[in-house]
XYZ file of C-alpha atoms in Angstrom:
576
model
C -60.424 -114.858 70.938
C -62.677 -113.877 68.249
C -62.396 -114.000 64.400
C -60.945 -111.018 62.690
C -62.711 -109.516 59.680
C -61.162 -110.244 56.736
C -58.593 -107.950 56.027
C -58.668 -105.654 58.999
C -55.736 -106.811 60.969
C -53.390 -106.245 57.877
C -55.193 -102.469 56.996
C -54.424 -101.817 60.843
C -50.653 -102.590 60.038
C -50.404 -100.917 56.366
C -52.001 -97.633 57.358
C -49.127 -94.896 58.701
C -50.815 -92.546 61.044
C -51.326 -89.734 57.883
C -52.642 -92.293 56.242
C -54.987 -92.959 58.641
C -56.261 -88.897 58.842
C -56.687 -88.669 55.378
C -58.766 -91.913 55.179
C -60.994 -90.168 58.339
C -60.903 -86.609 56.897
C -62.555 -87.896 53.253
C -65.715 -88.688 54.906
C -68.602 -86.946 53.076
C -70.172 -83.544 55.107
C -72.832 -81.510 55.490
C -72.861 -78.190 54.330
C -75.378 -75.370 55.670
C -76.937 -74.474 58.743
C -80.637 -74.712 59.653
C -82.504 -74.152 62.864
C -82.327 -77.033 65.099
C -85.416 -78.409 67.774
C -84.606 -79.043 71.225
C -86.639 -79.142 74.176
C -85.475 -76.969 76.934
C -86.717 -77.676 80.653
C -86.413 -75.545 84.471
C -87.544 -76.244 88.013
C -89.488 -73.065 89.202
C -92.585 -71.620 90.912
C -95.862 -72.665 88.508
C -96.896 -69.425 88.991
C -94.043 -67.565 86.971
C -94.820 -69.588 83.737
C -95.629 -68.058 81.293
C -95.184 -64.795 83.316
C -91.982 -63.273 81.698
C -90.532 -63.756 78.874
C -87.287 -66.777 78.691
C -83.775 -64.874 78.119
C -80.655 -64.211 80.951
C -81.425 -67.038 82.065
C -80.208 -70.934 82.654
C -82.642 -74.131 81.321
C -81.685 -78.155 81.183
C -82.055 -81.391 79.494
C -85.026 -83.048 81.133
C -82.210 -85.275 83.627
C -80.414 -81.927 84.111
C -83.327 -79.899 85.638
C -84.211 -83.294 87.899
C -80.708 -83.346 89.271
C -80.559 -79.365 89.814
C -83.768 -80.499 91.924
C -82.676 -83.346 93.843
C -79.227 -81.928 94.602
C -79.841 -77.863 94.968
C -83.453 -77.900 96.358
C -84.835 -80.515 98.437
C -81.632 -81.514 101.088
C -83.577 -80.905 104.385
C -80.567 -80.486 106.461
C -79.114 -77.362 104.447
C -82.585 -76.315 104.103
C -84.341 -73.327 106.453
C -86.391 -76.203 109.058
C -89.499 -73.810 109.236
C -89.819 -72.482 105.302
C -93.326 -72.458 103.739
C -92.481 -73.712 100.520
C -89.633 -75.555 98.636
C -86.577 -73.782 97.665
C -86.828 -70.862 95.169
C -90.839 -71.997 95.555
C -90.146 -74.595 93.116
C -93.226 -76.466 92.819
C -93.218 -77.898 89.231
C -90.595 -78.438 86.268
C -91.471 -76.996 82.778
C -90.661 -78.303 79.152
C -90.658 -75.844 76.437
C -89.781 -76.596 72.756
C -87.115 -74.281 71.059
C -85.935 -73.416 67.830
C -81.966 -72.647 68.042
C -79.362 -71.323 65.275
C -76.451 -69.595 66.643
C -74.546 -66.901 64.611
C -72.167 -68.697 62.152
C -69.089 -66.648 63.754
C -69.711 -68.687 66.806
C -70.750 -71.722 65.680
C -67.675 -72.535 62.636
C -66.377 -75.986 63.258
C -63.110 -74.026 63.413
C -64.007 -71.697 66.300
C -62.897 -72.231 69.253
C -66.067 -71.651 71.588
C -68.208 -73.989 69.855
C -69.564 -76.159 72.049
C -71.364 -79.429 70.653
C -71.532 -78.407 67.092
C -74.598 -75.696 67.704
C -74.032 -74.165 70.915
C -71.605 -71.434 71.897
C -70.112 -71.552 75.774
C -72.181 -71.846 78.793
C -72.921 -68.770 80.365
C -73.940 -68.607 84.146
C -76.928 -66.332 85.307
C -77.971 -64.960 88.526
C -81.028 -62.834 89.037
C -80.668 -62.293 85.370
C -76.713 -61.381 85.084
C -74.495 -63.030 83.358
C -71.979 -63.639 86.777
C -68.611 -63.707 84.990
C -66.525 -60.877 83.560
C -65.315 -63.525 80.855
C -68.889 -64.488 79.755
C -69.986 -60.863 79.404
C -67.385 -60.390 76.982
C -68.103 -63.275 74.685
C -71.579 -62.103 74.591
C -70.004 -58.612 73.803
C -68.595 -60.651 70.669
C -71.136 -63.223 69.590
C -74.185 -61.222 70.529
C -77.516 -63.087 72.167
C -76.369 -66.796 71.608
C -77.219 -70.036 73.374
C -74.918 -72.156 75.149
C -74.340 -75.720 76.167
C -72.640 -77.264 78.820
C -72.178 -81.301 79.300
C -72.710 -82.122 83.538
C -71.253 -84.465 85.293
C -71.905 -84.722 88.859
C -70.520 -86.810 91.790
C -73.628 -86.178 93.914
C -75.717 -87.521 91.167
C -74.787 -90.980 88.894
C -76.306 -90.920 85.776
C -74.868 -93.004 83.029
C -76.354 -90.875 79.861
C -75.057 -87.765 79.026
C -76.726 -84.239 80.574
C -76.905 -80.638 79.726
C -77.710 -77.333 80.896
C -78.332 -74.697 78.592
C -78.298 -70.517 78.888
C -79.953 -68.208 76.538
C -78.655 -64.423 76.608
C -80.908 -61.786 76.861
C -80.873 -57.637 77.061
C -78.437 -55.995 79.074
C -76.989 -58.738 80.689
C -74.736 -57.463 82.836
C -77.267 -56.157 85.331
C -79.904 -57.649 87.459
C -83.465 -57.703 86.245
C -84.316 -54.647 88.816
C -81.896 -52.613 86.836
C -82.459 -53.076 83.544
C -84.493 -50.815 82.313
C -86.317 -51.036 79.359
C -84.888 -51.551 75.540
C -86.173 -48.350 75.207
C -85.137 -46.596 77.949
C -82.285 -48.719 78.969
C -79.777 -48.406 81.971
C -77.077 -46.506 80.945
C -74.449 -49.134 82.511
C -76.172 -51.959 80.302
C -73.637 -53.907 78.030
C -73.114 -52.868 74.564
C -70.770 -54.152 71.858
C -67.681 -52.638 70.520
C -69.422 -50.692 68.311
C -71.606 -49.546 70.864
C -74.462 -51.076 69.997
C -76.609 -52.165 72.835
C -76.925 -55.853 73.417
C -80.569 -56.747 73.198
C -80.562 -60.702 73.160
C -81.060 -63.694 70.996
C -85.027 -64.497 71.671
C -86.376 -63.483 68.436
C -89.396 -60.374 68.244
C -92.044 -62.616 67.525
C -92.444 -65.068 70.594
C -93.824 -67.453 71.612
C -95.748 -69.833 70.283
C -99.911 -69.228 71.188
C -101.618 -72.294 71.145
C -98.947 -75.748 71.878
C -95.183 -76.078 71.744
C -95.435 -77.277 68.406
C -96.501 -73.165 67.492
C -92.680 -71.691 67.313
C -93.604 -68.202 65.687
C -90.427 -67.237 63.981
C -87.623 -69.491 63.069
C -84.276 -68.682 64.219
C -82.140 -66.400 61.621
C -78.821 -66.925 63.124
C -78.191 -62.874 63.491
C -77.012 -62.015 67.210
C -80.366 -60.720 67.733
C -82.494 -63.876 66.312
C -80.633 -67.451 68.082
C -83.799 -68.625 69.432
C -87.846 -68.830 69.329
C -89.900 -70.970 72.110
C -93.399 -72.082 72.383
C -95.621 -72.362 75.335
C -94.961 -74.355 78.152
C -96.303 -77.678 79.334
C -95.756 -78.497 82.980
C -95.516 -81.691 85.831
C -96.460 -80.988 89.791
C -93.382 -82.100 91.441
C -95.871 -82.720 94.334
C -97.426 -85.255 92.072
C -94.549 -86.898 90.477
C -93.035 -87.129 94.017
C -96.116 -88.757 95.617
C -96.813 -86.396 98.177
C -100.685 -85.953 97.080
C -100.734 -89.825 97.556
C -99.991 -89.490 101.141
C -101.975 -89.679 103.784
C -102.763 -86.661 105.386
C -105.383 -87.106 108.936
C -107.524 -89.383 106.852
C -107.391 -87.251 103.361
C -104.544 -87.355 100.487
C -102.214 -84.575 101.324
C -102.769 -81.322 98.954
C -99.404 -80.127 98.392
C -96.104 -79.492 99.965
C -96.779 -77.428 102.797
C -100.059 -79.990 103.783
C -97.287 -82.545 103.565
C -95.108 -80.873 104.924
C -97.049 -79.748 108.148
C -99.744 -82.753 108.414
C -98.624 -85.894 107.088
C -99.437 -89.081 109.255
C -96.162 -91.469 108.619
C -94.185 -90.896 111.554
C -91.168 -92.364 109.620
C -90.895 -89.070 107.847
C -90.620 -86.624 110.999
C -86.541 -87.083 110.829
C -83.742 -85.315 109.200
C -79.933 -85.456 109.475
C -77.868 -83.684 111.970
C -75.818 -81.068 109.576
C -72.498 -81.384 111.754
C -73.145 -84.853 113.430
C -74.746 -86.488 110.164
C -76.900 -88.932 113.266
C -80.712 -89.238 112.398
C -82.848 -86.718 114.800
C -86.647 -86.385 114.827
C -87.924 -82.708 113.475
C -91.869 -81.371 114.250
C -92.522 -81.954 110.732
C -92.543 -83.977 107.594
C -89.574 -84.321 105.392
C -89.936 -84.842 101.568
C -85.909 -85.981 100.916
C -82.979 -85.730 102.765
C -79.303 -87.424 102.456
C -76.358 -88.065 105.137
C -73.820 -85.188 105.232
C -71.389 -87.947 104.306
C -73.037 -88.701 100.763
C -74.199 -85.099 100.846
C -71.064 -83.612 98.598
C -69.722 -87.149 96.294
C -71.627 -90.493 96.479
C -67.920 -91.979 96.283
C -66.943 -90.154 99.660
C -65.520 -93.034 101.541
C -67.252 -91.954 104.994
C -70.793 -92.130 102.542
C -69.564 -95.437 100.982
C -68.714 -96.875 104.592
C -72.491 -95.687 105.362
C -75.109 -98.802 105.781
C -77.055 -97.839 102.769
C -79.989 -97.967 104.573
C -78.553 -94.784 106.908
C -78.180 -92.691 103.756
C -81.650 -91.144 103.114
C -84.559 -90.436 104.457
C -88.008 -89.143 103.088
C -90.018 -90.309 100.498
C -89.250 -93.164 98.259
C -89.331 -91.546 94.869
C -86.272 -89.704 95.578
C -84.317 -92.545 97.223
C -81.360 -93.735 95.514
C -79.817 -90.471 94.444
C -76.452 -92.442 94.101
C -77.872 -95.003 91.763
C -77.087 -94.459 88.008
C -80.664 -96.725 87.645
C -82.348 -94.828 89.986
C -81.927 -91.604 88.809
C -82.670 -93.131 85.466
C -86.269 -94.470 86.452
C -86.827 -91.009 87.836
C -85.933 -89.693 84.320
C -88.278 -91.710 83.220
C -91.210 -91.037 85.181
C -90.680 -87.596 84.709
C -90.670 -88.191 80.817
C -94.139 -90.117 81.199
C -95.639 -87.715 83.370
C -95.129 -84.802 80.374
C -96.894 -87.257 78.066
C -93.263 -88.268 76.173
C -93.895 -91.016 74.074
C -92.058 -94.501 75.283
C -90.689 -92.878 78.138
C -91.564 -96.125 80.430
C -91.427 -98.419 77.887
C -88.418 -97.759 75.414
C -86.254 -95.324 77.580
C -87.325 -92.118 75.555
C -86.734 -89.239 77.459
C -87.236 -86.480 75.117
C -85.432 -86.216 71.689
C -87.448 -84.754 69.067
C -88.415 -86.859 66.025
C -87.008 -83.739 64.563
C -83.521 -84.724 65.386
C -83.407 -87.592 63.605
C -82.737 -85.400 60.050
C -80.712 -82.727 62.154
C -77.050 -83.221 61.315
C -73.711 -83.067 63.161
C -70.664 -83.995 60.802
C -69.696 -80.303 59.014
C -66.965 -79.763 57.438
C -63.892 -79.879 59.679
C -65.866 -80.306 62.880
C -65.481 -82.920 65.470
C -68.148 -86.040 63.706
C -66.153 -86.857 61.027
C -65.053 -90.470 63.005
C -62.064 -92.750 61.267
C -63.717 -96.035 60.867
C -60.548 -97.720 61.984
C -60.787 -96.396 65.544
C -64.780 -96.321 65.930
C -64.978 -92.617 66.406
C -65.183 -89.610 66.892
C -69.311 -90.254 65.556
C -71.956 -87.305 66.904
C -75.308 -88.699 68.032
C -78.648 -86.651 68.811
C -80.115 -89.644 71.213
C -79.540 -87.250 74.012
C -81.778 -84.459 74.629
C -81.084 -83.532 70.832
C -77.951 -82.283 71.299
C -74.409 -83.633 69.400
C -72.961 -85.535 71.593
C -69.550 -87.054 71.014
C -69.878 -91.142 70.805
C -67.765 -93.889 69.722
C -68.251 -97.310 68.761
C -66.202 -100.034 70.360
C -64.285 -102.933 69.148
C -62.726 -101.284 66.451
C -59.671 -102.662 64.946
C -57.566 -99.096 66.231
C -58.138 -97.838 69.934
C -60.285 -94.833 70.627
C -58.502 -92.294 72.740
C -61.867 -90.940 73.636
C -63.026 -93.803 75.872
C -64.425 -91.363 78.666
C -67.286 -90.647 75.980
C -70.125 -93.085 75.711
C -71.077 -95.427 73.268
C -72.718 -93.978 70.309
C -77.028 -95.860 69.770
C -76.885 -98.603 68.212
C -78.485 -96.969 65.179
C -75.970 -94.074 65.260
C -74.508 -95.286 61.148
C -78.438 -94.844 60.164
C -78.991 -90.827 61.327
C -78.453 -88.563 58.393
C -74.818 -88.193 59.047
C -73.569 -92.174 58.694
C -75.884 -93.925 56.739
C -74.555 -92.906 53.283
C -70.836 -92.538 54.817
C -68.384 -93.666 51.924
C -65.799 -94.813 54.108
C -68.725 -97.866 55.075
C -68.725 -98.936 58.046
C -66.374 -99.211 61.375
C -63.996 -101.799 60.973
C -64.223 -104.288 63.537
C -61.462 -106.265 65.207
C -63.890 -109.490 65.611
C -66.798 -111.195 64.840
C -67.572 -111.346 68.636
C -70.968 -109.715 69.951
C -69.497 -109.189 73.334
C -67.050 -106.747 71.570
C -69.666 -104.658 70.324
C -68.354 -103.119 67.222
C -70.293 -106.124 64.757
C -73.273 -105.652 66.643
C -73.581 -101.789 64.918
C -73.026 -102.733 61.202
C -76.164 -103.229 58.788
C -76.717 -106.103 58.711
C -74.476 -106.910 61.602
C -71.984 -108.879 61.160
C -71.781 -111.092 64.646
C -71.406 -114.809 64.821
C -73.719 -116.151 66.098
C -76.070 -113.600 64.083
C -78.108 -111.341 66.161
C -81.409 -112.871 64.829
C -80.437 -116.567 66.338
C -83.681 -117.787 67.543
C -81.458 -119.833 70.704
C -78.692 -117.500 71.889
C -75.708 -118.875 73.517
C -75.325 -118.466 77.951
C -72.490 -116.670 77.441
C -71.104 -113.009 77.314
C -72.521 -113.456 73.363
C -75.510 -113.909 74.041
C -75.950 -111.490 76.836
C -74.843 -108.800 73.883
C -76.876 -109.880 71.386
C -80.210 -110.029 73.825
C -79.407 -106.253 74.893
C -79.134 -104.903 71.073
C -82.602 -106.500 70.133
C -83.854 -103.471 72.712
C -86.599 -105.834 73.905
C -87.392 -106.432 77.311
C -89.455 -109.706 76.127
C -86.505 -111.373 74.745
C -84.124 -109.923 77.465
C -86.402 -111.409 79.738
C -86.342 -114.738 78.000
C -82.755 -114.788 77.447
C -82.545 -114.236 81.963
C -84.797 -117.606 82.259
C -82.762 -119.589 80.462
C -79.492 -118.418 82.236
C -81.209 -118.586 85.498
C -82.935 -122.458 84.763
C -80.004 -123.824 82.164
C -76.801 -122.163 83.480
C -77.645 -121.446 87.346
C -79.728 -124.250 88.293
C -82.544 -121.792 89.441
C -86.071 -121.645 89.065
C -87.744 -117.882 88.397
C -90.113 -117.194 91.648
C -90.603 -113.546 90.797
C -91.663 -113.704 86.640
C -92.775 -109.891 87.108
C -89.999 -108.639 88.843
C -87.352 -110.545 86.497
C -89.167 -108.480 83.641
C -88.293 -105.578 85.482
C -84.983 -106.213 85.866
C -84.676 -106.945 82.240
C -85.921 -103.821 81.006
C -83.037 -102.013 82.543
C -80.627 -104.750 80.868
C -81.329 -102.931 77.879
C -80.974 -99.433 76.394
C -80.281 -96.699 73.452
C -76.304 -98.787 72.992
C -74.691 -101.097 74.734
C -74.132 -100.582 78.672
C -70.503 -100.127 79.487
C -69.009 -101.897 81.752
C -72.017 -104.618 82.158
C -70.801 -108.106 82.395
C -72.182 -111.124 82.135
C -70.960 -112.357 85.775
C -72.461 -109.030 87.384
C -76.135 -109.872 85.475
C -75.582 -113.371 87.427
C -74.763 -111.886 90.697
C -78.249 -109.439 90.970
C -80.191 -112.317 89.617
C -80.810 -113.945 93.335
C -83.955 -111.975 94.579
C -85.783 -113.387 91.460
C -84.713 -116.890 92.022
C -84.970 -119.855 94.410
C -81.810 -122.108 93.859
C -81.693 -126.163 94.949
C -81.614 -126.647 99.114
C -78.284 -129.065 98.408
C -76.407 -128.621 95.642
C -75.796 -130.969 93.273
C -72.334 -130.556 93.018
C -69.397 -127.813 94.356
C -69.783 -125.482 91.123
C -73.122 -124.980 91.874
C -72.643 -124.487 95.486
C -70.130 -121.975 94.711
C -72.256 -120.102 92.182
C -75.613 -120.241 94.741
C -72.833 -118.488 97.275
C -71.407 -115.886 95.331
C -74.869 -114.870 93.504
C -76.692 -114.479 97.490
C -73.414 -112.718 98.460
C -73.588 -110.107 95.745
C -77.158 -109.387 95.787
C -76.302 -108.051 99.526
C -74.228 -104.924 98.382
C -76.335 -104.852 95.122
C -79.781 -104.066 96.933
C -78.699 -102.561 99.963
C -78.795 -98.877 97.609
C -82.812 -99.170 98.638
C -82.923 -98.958 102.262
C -84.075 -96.820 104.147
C -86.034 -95.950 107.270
C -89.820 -96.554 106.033
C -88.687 -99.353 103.939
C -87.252 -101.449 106.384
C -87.212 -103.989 103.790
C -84.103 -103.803 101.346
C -85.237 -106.167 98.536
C -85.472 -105.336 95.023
C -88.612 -107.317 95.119
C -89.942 -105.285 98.226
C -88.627 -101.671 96.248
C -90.679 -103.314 93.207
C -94.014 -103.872 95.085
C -93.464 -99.792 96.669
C -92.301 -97.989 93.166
C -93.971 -99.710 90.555
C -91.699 -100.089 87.337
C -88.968 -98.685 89.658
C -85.216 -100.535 88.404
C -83.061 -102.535 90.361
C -80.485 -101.174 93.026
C -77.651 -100.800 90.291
């Protein structure tokens, strides 16, 4: 057990539970709205950007437009077998940078509908119409807004929060065929209930001319001024895939349909059997495609009784579609490939330096945290949007707990780091508990800048908040050699693995024991053991590193190794 702070434990006991709202309600707030920056991201055809302008119409977070693309466009089985093109034509993903300010009606802390402090509801488009009745009504109300909506999918683990975003445009009630003009409208076109007809939030001067960084007119916050854009910058998904590094007769492939039609790995000429889910040969090249049992949940138990090796087929970049790491090196390579700074390095994957002064306590909205319980805090680290953290190891317990933990930096953004109520209180002095580890200066024993960290869950803890795969990396070794018996055989790929021991807060759920167990492929342990511990430990780690690195397999890559995955996907993570 770990030390309690002084005074804590006894402020835990004093405090009745109105106490305890009125010490979390006198934290100091923001007051006023301005326009906030976000970047704003879709999977489409290259050749429609920049073609029409961006309203009716859904957009994502930069992880939320790569899973719409690895679970709605590329399964081969569900997918016409002789089709020219991918789905939609989707042949690139686009990043735009947007101004945003919702209409204050919509976006009170006390309004209902508000959806992450800025946004209003989520509102589903089709072809350009707003596809529920429900929708079309708030937009009768609120006017041209822009709306948020937090994903979560079981076809896709991804540990950081996701969005997807709509932005309501004229006449949204019809499809774009119908429309008219805002001059000549449709006569069946929405209007409000003053009869007004409802012409959209994009703003009249748009967009930007020369580089996202040229929004033309900042967001007023009147229903028919919620958002501005610039121009778009955009990544070949046949490029971030690695089709044009295939081989094609003797040539890189081109593009999709070269792939597609003349690739020269044999191992991609199968697909799965929609009703029989067995592996069958096709005339042609497959770029992904997943068992019908994984297909729908990656916790299906026919998928999770699947030899993970049986689960996908097609190129290796989109392997792993049920690994949280996976899908977060993808992320990442998709950041890098639009030029994001860090993206490969520092797990940056797309929040403005904007968003660092952009606040999300207001008065009586959902940021205002009670120190004693370690939440509710608001943190921008995600796509630049408020999303709902806490900090663990508080002296209280967070009801919240399906939220993730805030950044480690979350009390220095605008909102905490002049909070009068100081900082959380924490129930120990422990760095495995976490809550020490976000104070400034933290207050963990040992201190976080102990130049020989302990082998233990402490240490682990305080290696991860330093954010440095160096010392992560350093901090492995010396479990490995000191606590395991071990000696490091694979320096480069133990550096891999110790970049994705890190991140933006701590990783929840990590333990100590499971960093042992996925140690093995980087280590060669004694032929006889010294002594029955260490027998039992070189056991249990080999054991675990079976189930842990079986996620890679597949049919071109007969071999299932981290170290093997490594030497394929440079910078790729390990199976976890």
């Amino acid at each position: 057990p770990g030390r309690a702070e002084e005074g804590t434990a006894a402020m835990a006991v004093l405090l009745t539970v109105g106490a305890w709202a009125a010490f979390a309600a006198a934290a100091p707030l923001a007051a006023g709205r301005n326009a906030i920056e976000v970047e704003f991201f879709r999977a489409m055809e290259g050749a429609a950007v920049g073609r029409y302008t961006i309203q009716n119409n859904d957009l994502a977070s930069l992880a939320g437009a790569l899973k719409y693309v690895h679970t709605e466009v590329l399964i081969e089985h569900i997918s016409a077998p002789y089709r020219l093109a991918r789905k939609y034509d989707i042949d690139v993903l686009a990043r735009w940078r947007f101004q945003v300010l919702n209409p204050d009606s919509l976006i009170s802390p006390t309004d209902s509908l508000v959806h992450n402090v800025d946004f209003g509801p989520f509102v589903t488009y089709d072809s350009g119409v707003a596809t529920n009745t429900g929708q079309q009504e708030t937009i009768q109300t609120y006017g041209g807004y822009v709306g948020v909506q937090n994903q979560w999918d079981p076809r896709f683990r991804y540990d950081d929060p996701y969005y997807w975003f709509s932005v309501n445009g004229f006449c949204p009630n019809l499809r774009w065929a119908e429309k008219g003009t805002e001059e000549s409208p449709n006569p069946d076109c929405l209007r409000n209930d003053e009869g007004n007809l409802m012409r959209g939030g994009l703003c009249s001067s748009y967009p930007g001319t020369s580089d996202d960084s040229d929004l033309v007119q900042e967001p007023t916050g009147d229903e028919n001024c919620t958002y501005s854009y610039g121009t778009a910058s955009v990544v070949q998904l046949d490029k971030l895939a690695g089709i044009t590094e295939e081989d094609c007769g003797g040539r890189k492939c081109t593009d999709w349909a070269d792939f597609r039609h003349n690739c020269s790995n044999t191992s991609y000429r199968y697909a799965f059997d929609l009703h029989t889910g067995r592996v069958m040969p096709v005339p042609f090249c497959v770029e992904y495609d997943i068992s019908p049992a994984c297909e729908a949940n990656c916790e299906a138990s026919d998928c999770v009784a699947l030899p993970s090796e049986r689960r996908e087929l097609g190129l290796p970049f989109w392997r792993g579609r049920c690994s949280a790491r996976r899908n977060a090196w993808r992320a990442e390579q998709l950041a890098a490939a639009f030029g994001i700074p860090g993206a490969a390095e520092q797990h940056a994957t797309g929040t403005l330096h904007a968003a660092d002064e952009q606040r999300c306590a207001y008065p009586g909205g959902i940021c205002n945290p009670s120190t004693l319980s370690g939440g509710t805090y608001c943190s921008r680290a995600w796509a630049g949007v408020c999303q709902p953290c806490w900090i663990p190891g508080a002296v209280l317990p967070y009801p919240g707990t399906d939220q993730p933990y805030c950044p480690y930096d979350v009390l220095q953004s605008v909102d905490y780091r002049e909070l009068s109520l100081g900082p959380p209180a924490c129930r120990s002095t422990r760095p495995r508990d976490l809550c020490c580890l976000y104070r400034s200066p933290p207050t963990c024993e040992p201190v976080p800048g102990s130049p020989l960290l302990p082998l233990d869950g402490d240490g682990y803890a305080l290696a991860a908040s330093r954010q440095n795969t160096t010392e992560m990396a350093g901090f492995l070794t010396r479990l490995a050699t000191e606590k395991l018996g071990a000696a490091v055989t694979d320096p480069a790929g133990l550096q891999q693995f110790a970049y994705w021991e890190w991140g933006r807060g701590p990783r929840k759920g990590r333990s100590l024991a499971e960093v042992q167990a996925t140690l093995a492929p980087f280590l060669a342990f004694p032929a006889a053991a010294d002594n029955a511990t260490t027998a039992t430990t070189t056991t249990s780690v080999a054991a675990a590193v079976v189930s842990t690195t079986a996620g890679f397999g597949s049919t071109s890559l007969p071999a299932a190794s981290l170290r093997g995955i490594a030497r394929t996907l440079p910078g790729s993570p390990p199976a976890q």
